[in-house]
Amino acid sequence: MAKILFVLTGADHWTLADGTRHPTGFWGEEVTAPYEVFTEAGHEVVVATPGGVLPTLDPASLAPEVNGGQEGADAVAATLQSMDPLRRPVKLEQVDTAGYAAVFYPGGHGPMEDLATNEDSGRVLTDALASGRPLGLVCHGPAALLATRGPDGTSPFAGYRLTAFTNAEEAQAGFADKAPWLLQDRLVELGTDFDEGEPWAPYLRTDRNLFTGQNPASSGPLAAEMLNALG
C-alpha cells in the first residue's frame, strides 16, 4: 500500500472580476472518484491544504444535474461523509513529496483563489514533477501550476502537454465574463502546450509523469491512468 497525496484548496470563495465573492471550494466528484480509485486499489490517501484548514466543498458540486441525477449526487455526498482524510488534513507547508507515491490536485474554483499563488504548493508541484512519480491535476486544479513560475519568469512545466478546464467550458458554466482571468489563457502564457477536447466529455493528456484531465468527468479516468503508472 502506497500513500497518495491529495492537495486541496483551502479557499471557500473565488473573487470575481468585480470584487464579489462567489462561494466555492473543491468539486465533490473530483475528490470522490479518484479517492475511490486509489483506495479500492489498496492505497492510502492523505489530504493536504494550505495551513491545514478543513477544505470547503463547493455546494454546487452536489447538485443532481452535475451528478447524473439525485442518486449520483447522493453517492458523492456519502463518499465525502466517509472520507476521514478530509477531516484531518495535514499542512501543505510541511509536506515532503518524498513520502508519497503520487500527488493529485482536484479542482473546483477554489484553486483559482489560493493555490494559483501559493508558494508551498508551487514547491510541491516542482518536487513532484522532478521525482518522476505520477503527478495528476484535473479541471481547475492546474491553476496551481501558475505558482511554479520562478524568479526568471519560467516554469518547469513549460513545454509540457496538458489540459484543464477550458475557456469554452468556463463560458458555458456562466463564469467566463465574470472571471478575473481564464485558466486556459494563463496556462498558455505559462508556456504549456494546452490541448482541449469536447466540453464536459472526459479528456486526458499524459506527458512524461504529468497526468491532466479537462473537467469533472475526467477525474475518475485520470486516477485510473495514474494507478496504471503506479504499477
Short mmCIF file of C-alpha atoms in Angstrom, two decimals:
data_model
loop_
_atom_site.label_atom_id
_atom_site.label_comp_id
_atom_site.label_asym_id
_atom_site.label_seq_id
_atom_site.Cartn_x
_atom_site.Cartn_y
_atom_site.Cartn_z
CA MET A 1 0.00 0.00 0.00
CA ALA A 2 1.33 3.40 -1.02
CA LYS A 3 0.41 6.88 0.15
CA ILE A 4 -1.21 9.24 -2.35
CA LEU A 5 -1.21 12.96 -1.56
CA PHE A 6 -4.35 14.94 -2.43
CA VAL A 7 -3.68 18.71 -2.38
CA LEU A 8 -6.96 20.58 -1.91
CA THR A 9 -7.78 24.26 -1.94
CA GLY A 10 -8.28 25.97 1.40
CA ALA A 11 -10.47 28.67 -0.14
CA ASP A 12 -14.21 28.94 0.40
CA HIS A 13 -14.75 31.62 -2.25
CA TRP A 14 -13.49 32.87 -5.60
CA THR A 15 -13.06 36.62 -6.03
CA LEU A 16 -14.66 37.64 -9.32
CA ALA A 17 -13.56 40.47 -11.58
CA ASP A 18 -15.99 42.92 -9.95
CA GLY A 19 -14.69 42.08 -6.47
CA THR A 20 -17.67 39.98 -5.38
CA ARG A 21 -17.04 36.64 -3.67
CA HIS A 22 -18.51 33.57 -5.31
CA PRO A 23 -18.92 30.70 -2.81
CA THR A 24 -16.78 27.75 -3.90
CA GLY A 25 -14.14 25.30 -2.69
CA PHE A 26 -13.29 21.86 -4.06
CA TRP A 27 -15.51 19.99 -6.51
CA GLY A 28 -17.02 16.85 -5.00
CA GLU A 29 -16.69 14.36 -7.86
CA GLU A 30 -13.08 15.38 -8.49
CA VAL A 31 -12.23 14.21 -4.97
CA THR A 32 -14.52 11.22 -4.55
CA ALA A 33 -13.96 9.48 -7.90
CA PRO A 34 -10.13 9.46 -7.60
CA TYR A 35 -10.36 8.63 -3.88
CA GLU A 36 -12.38 5.53 -4.71
CA VAL A 37 -9.98 4.51 -7.49
CA PHE A 38 -6.93 4.74 -5.25
CA THR A 39 -8.41 3.31 -2.06
CA GLU A 40 -10.11 0.39 -3.80
CA ALA A 41 -6.65 -0.50 -5.13
CA GLY A 42 -5.38 -0.57 -1.53
CA HIS A 43 -3.66 2.80 -1.36
CA GLU A 44 -3.92 5.36 1.43
CA VAL A 45 -4.98 8.94 0.66
CA VAL A 46 -3.59 11.86 2.66
CA VAL A 47 -5.18 15.30 2.23
CA ALA A 48 -3.13 18.50 2.48
CA THR A 49 -4.39 22.08 2.45
CA PRO A 50 -2.75 25.47 2.98
CA GLY A 51 -2.38 25.86 6.73
CA GLY A 52 -4.06 22.51 7.30
CA VAL A 53 -7.50 24.13 7.18
CA LEU A 54 -10.57 21.96 6.70
CA PRO A 55 -11.38 22.09 2.98
CA THR A 56 -14.70 23.55 1.85
CA LEU A 57 -16.95 21.67 -0.56
CA ASP A 58 -18.42 23.71 -3.41
CA PRO A 59 -22.15 23.25 -2.74
CA ALA A 60 -22.88 23.40 -6.46
CA SER A 61 -20.98 20.13 -6.91
CA LEU A 62 -23.74 18.22 -5.10
CA ALA A 63 -26.48 19.38 -7.47
CA PRO A 64 -28.27 16.45 -9.15
CA GLU A 65 -27.80 17.94 -12.63
CA VAL A 66 -24.00 17.74 -12.41
CA ASN A 67 -24.00 14.21 -10.99
CA GLY A 68 -26.27 12.40 -13.42
CA GLY A 69 -29.25 12.71 -11.12
CA GLN A 70 -30.06 12.61 -7.42
CA GLU A 71 -28.69 9.11 -6.96
CA GLY A 72 -25.30 10.21 -8.24
CA ALA A 73 -25.33 13.29 -6.05
CA ASP A 74 -26.20 11.18 -3.02
CA ALA A 75 -23.33 8.79 -3.80
CA VAL A 76 -20.82 11.66 -3.93
CA ALA A 77 -22.16 13.07 -0.66
CA ALA A 78 -21.95 9.66 1.01
CA THR A 79 -18.34 9.17 -0.06
CA LEU A 80 -17.42 12.63 1.20
CA GLN A 81 -19.04 11.83 4.54
CA SER A 82 -16.96 8.64 4.81
CA MET A 83 -13.64 10.29 3.89
CA ASP A 84 -11.70 10.59 7.14
CA PRO A 85 -8.71 12.27 5.41
CA LEU A 86 -10.91 15.29 4.65
CA ARG A 87 -11.41 15.84 8.38
CA ARG A 88 -7.72 15.70 9.29
CA PRO A 89 -5.74 17.48 6.58
CA VAL A 90 -2.01 17.99 7.00
CA LYS A 91 -0.36 21.35 6.48
CA LEU A 92 0.77 21.86 2.90
CA GLU A 93 3.70 23.88 4.21
CA GLN A 94 5.11 20.74 5.89
CA VAL A 95 4.62 18.29 3.02
CA ASP A 96 7.64 16.36 1.73
CA THR A 97 6.69 14.69 -1.55
CA ALA A 98 9.33 12.00 -0.99
CA GLY A 99 6.84 10.26 1.30
CA TYR A 100 4.21 9.81 -1.41
CA ALA A 101 3.94 7.53 -4.43
CA ALA A 102 1.82 10.08 -6.32
CA VAL A 103 0.40 13.59 -5.97
CA PHE A 104 -3.07 14.62 -7.11
CA TYR A 105 -4.78 18.03 -7.36
CA PRO A 106 -8.58 18.13 -7.73
CA GLY A 107 -10.34 21.28 -8.87
CA GLY A 108 -13.31 23.42 -8.12
CA HIS A 109 -12.88 27.18 -8.48
CA GLY A 110 -11.07 27.28 -5.11
CA PRO A 111 -7.57 26.69 -6.56
CA MET A 112 -8.05 29.82 -8.69
CA GLU A 113 -8.24 31.78 -5.42
CA ASP A 114 -5.38 30.33 -3.37
CA LEU A 115 -3.26 27.60 -4.99
CA ALA A 116 -2.58 29.71 -8.09
CA THR A 117 -0.31 31.91 -5.96
CA ASN A 118 0.71 29.51 -3.17
CA GLU A 119 4.50 29.11 -2.97
CA ASP A 120 4.32 25.93 -0.90
CA SER A 121 2.07 24.34 -3.48
CA GLY A 122 4.45 25.50 -6.19
CA ARG A 123 7.29 23.73 -4.37
CA VAL A 124 5.25 20.53 -4.01
CA LEU A 125 4.43 20.54 -7.72
CA THR A 126 8.02 21.23 -8.77
CA ASP A 127 9.33 18.48 -6.49
CA ALA A 128 6.67 16.01 -7.66
CA LEU A 129 7.47 16.67 -11.32
CA ALA A 130 11.20 16.23 -10.72
CA SER A 131 10.63 12.98 -8.81
CA GLY A 132 9.31 11.18 -11.87
CA ARG A 133 6.40 9.82 -9.83
CA PRO A 134 2.83 10.33 -11.10
CA LEU A 135 1.52 13.88 -10.74
CA GLY A 136 -2.13 14.45 -11.60
CA LEU A 137 -4.24 17.59 -11.85
CA VAL A 138 -7.83 17.90 -13.03
CA CYS A 139 -10.24 20.65 -14.11
CA HIS A 140 -9.29 23.87 -12.21
CA GLY A 141 -6.58 22.04 -10.26
CA PRO A 142 -3.96 23.02 -12.88
CA ALA A 143 -4.40 26.63 -11.70
CA ALA A 144 -1.83 25.61 -9.08
CA LEU A 145 0.78 25.33 -11.84
CA LEU A 146 0.81 29.12 -12.08
CA ALA A 147 2.65 29.21 -8.74
CA THR A 148 5.60 27.28 -10.20
CA ARG A 149 6.94 30.27 -12.11
CA GLY A 150 10.44 31.03 -10.86
CA PRO A 151 12.24 34.36 -10.35
CA ASP A 152 13.30 34.28 -14.00
CA GLY A 153 9.68 34.01 -15.08
CA THR A 154 9.90 30.43 -16.32
CA SER A 155 8.13 27.30 -15.09
CA PRO A 156 9.40 23.70 -15.09
CA PHE A 157 6.03 22.82 -16.65
CA ALA A 158 6.71 24.94 -19.76
CA GLY A 159 6.63 22.73 -22.83
CA TYR A 160 4.53 20.02 -21.16
CA ARG A 161 1.40 18.94 -23.00
CA LEU A 162 -1.62 19.21 -20.72
CA THR A 163 -5.29 20.01 -20.45
CA ALA A 164 -7.54 21.74 -17.92
CA PHE A 165 -10.94 23.42 -17.69
CA THR A 166 -11.28 25.25 -20.98
CA ASN A 167 -12.41 28.74 -21.93
CA ALA A 168 -15.38 27.15 -23.73
CA GLU A 169 -16.43 25.29 -20.57
CA GLU A 170 -16.00 28.39 -18.41
CA ALA A 171 -18.24 30.28 -20.82
CA GLN A 172 -20.87 27.54 -20.80
CA ALA A 173 -20.72 27.47 -16.98
CA GLY A 174 -21.54 31.19 -16.99
CA PHE A 175 -18.30 32.46 -15.47
CA ALA A 176 -16.08 33.47 -18.41
CA ASP A 177 -17.32 37.07 -18.40
CA LYS A 178 -17.09 37.30 -14.60
CA ALA A 179 -13.67 35.75 -14.06
CA PRO A 180 -10.65 37.94 -13.30
CA TRP A 181 -8.69 35.64 -15.61
CA LEU A 182 -9.24 32.41 -17.54
CA LEU A 183 -7.27 29.28 -16.70
CA GLN A 184 -6.65 28.16 -20.26
CA ASP A 185 -5.20 31.57 -21.16
CA ARG A 186 -2.89 31.61 -18.13
CA LEU A 187 -1.60 28.09 -18.78
CA VAL A 188 -0.78 29.04 -22.37
CA GLU A 189 1.03 32.14 -21.08
CA LEU A 190 2.98 29.85 -18.71
CA GLY A 191 4.40 28.11 -21.77
CA THR A 192 2.49 24.84 -21.57
CA ASP A 193 1.23 23.02 -24.66
CA PHE A 194 -2.50 23.27 -23.93
CA ASP A 195 -4.82 20.75 -25.51
CA GLU A 196 -8.60 20.50 -25.26
CA GLY A 197 -11.36 18.06 -26.07
CA GLU A 198 -15.11 18.45 -26.34
CA PRO A 199 -16.69 20.44 -23.49
CA TRP A 200 -17.72 18.29 -20.50
CA ALA A 201 -16.58 14.99 -22.06
CA PRO A 202 -13.76 13.02 -20.39
CA TYR A 203 -10.44 14.15 -21.84
CA LEU A 204 -6.95 13.26 -20.60
CA ARG A 205 -3.42 14.23 -21.52
CA THR A 206 -0.27 12.47 -20.32
CA ASP A 207 3.22 13.87 -20.83
CA ARG A 208 6.01 12.01 -19.05
CA ASN A 209 4.88 11.80 -15.39
CA LEU A 210 2.33 14.63 -15.71
CA PHE A 211 -1.30 13.48 -15.92
CA THR A 212 -4.06 16.03 -16.54
CA GLY A 213 -7.84 15.92 -17.01
CA GLN A 214 -10.06 18.58 -18.51
CA ASN A 215 -13.20 18.55 -16.36
CA PRO A 216 -15.08 16.71 -13.58
CA ALA A 217 -15.93 13.78 -15.86
CA SER A 218 -12.20 13.26 -16.40
CA SER A 219 -11.34 12.79 -12.72
CA GLY A 220 -12.04 9.05 -12.39
CA PRO A 221 -10.36 8.10 -15.69
CA LEU A 222 -7.39 10.29 -14.77
CA ALA A 223 -6.93 8.49 -11.46
CA ALA A 224 -7.14 5.16 -13.29
CA GLU A 225 -4.33 6.25 -15.61
CA MET A 226 -2.23 7.30 -12.63
CA LEU A 227 -2.94 3.97 -10.95
CA ASN A 228 -1.69 2.12 -14.03
CA ALA A 229 1.51 4.15 -13.89
CA LEU A 230 1.99 3.17 -10.25
CA GLY A 231 2.02 -0.45 -11.34
#
